[in-house]
JSON list of C-alpha atoms in Angstrom, two decimals:
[
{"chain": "C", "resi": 291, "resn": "UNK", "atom": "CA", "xyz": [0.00, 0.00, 0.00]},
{"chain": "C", "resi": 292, "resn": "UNK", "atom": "CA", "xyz": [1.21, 3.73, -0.44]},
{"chain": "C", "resi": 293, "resn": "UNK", "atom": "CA", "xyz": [1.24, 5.17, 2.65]},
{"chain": "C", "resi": 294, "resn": "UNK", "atom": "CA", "xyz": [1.32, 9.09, 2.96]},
{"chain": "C", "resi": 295, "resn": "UNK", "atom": "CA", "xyz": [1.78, 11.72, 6.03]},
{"chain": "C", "resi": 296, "resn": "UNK", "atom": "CA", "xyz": [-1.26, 12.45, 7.32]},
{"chain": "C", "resi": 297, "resn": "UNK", "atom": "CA", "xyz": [0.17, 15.47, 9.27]},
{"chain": "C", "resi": 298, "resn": "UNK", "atom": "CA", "xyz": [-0.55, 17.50, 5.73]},
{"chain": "C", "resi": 299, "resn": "UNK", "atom": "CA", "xyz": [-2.36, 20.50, 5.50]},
{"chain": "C", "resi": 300, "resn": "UNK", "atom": "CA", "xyz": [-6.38, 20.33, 5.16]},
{"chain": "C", "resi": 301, "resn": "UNK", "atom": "CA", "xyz": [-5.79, 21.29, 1.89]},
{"chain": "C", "resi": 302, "resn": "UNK", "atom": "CA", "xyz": [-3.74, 18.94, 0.69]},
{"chain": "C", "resi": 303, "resn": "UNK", "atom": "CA", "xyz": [-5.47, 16.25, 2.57]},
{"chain": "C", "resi": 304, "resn": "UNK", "atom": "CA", "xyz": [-8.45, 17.11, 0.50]},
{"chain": "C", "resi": 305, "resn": "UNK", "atom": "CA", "xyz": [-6.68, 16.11, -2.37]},
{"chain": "C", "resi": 306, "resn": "UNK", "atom": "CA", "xyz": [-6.02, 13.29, -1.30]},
{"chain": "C", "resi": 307, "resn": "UNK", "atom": "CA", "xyz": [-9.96, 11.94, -0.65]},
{"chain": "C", "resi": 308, "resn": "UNK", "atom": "CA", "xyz": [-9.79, 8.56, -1.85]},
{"chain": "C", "resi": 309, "resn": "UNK", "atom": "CA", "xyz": [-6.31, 7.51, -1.45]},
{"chain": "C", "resi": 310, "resn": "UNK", "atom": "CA", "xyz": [-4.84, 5.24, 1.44]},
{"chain": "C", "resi": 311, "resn": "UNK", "atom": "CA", "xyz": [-2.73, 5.73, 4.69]},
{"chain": "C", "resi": 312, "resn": "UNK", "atom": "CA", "xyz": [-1.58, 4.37, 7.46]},
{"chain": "C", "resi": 313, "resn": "UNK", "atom": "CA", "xyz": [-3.37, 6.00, 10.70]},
{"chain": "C", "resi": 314, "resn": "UNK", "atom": "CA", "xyz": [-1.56, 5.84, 13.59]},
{"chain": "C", "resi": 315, "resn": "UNK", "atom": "CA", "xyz": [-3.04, 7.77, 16.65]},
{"chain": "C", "resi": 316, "resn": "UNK", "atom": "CA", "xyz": [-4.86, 7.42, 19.84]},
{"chain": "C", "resi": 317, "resn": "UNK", "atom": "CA", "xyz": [-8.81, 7.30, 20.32]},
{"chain": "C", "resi": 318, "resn": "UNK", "atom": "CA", "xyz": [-10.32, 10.15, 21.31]},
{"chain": "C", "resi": 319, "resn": "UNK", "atom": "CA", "xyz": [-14.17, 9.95, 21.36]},
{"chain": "C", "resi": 320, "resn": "UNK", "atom": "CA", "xyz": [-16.02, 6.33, 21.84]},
{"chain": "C", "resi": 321, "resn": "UNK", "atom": "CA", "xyz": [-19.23, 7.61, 20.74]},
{"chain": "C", "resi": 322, "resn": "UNK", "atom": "CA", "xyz": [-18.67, 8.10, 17.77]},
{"chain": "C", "resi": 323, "resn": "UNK", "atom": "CA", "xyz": [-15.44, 6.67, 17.37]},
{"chain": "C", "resi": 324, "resn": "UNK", "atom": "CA", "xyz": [-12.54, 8.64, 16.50]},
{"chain": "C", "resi": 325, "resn": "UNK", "atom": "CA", "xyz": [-9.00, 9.02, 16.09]},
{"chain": "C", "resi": 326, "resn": "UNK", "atom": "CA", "xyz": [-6.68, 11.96, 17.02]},
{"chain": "C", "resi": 327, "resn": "UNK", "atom": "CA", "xyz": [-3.64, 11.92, 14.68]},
{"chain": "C", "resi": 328, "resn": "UNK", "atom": "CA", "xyz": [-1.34, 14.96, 14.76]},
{"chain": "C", "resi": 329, "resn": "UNK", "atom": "CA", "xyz": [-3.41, 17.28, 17.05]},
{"chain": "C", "resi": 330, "resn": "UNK", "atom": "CA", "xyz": [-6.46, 16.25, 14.65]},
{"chain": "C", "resi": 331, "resn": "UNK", "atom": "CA", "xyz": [-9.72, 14.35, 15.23]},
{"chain": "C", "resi": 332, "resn": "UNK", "atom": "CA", "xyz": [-10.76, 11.84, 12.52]},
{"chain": "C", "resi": 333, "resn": "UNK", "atom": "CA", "xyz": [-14.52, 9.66, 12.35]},
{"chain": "C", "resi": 334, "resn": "UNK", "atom": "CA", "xyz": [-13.93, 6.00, 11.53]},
{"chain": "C", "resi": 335, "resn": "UNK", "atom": "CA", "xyz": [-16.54, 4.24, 9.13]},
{"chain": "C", "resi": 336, "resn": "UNK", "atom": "CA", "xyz": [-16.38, 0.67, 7.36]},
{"chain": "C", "resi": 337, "resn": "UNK", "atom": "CA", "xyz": [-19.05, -0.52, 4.72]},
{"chain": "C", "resi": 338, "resn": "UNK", "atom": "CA", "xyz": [-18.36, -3.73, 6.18]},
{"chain": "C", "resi": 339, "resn": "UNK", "atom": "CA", "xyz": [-20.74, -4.21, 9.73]},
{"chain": "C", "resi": 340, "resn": "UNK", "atom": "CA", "xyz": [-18.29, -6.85, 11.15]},
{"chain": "C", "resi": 341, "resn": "UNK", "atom": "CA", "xyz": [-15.83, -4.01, 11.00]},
{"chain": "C", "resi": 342, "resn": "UNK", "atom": "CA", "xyz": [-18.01, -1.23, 12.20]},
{"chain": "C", "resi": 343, "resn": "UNK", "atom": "CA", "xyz": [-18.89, -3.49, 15.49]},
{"chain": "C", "resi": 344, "resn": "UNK", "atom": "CA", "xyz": [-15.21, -4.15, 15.46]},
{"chain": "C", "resi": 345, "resn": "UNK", "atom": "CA", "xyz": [-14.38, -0.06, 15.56]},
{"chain": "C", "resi": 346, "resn": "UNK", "atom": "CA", "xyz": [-17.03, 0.13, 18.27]},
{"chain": "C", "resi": 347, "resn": "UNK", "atom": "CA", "xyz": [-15.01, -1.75, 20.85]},
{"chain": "C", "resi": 348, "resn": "UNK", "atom": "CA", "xyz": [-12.47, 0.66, 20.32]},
{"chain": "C", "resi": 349, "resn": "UNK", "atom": "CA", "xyz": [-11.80, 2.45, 23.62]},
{"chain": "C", "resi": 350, "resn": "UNK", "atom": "CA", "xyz": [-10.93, 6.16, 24.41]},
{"chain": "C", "resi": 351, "resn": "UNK", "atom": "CA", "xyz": [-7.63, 6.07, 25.24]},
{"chain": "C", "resi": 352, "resn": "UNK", "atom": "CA", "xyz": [-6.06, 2.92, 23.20]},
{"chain": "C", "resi": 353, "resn": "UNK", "atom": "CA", "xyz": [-3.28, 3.88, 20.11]},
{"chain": "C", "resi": 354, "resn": "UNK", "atom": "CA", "xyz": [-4.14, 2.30, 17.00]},
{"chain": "C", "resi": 355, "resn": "UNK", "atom": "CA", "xyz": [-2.22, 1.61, 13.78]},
{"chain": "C", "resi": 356, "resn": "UNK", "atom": "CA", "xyz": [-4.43, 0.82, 10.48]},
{"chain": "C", "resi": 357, "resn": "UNK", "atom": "CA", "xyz": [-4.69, 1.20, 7.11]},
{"chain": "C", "resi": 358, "resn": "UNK", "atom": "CA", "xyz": [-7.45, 3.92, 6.17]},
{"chain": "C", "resi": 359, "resn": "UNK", "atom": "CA", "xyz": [-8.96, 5.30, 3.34]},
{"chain": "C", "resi": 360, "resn": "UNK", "atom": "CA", "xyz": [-9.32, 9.30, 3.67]},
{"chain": "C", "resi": 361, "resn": "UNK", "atom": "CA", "xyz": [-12.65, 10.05, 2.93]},
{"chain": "C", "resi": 362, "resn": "UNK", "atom": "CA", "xyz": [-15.63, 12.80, 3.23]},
{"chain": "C", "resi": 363, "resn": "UNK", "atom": "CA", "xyz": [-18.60, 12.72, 5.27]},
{"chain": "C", "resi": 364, "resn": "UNK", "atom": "CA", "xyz": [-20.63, 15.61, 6.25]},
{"chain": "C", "resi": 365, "resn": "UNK", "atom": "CA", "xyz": [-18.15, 17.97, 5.18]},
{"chain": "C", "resi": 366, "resn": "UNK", "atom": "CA", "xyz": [-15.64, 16.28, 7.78]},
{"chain": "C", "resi": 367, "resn": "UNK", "atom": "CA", "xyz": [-12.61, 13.79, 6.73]},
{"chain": "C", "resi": 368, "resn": "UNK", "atom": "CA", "xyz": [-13.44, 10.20, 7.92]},
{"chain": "C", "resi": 369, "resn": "UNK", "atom": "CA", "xyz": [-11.54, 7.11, 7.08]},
{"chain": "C", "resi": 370, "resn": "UNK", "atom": "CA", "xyz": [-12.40, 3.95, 6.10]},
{"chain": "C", "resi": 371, "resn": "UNK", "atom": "CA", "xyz": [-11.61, 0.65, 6.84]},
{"chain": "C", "resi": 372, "resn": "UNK", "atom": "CA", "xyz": [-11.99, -1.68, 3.93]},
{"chain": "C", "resi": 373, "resn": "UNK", "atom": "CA", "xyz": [-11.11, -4.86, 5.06]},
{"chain": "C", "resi": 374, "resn": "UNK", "atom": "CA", "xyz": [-10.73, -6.98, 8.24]},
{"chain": "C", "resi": 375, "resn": "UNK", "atom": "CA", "xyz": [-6.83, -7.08, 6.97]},
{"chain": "C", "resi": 376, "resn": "UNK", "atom": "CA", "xyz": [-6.12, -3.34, 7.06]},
{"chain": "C", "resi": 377, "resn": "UNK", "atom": "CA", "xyz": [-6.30, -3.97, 11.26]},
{"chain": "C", "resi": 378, "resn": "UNK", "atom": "CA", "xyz": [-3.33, -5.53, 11.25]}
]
């Protein structure tokens, strides 16, 4: 997988809607879930529901490091897990 800095500027991350990095940051917010990486909050979303209930037991607090695709919802960036594989 390419794998790309997330600490960009909004700007450049919103060129970059639709490509794939590896998140690595610390949850923030259980309900809903997200992920702080470099002093910035992020939603996480999968199309999959296996992986959404797996997201859910995500707990304030724990670091993560996953493959996500940077994505747009609501006018906020999100990203999305595609596959049980981009966990590990």
């Amino acid at each position: 997988f390419p794998s790309h800095d997330i600490g960009a500027k909004e700007e450049e991350l919103a060129k970059a809607i639709g490509e794939i990095f590896v998140v690595e940051g610390v949850i923030s917010k259980k309900r809903p879930v997200l992920i702080q990486v470099d002093g910035k909050e992020y939603s996480l979303y999968s199309y999959d529901e296996n992986l959404r209930k797996v997201i859910t037991t995500f707990e304030k607090g724990q670091s993560k490091k996953f493959l996500g695709q940077l994505g747009l919802f609501k006018g906020k960036l999100q990203f999305v897990l595609q596959d049980a594989s981009w966990l590990k």
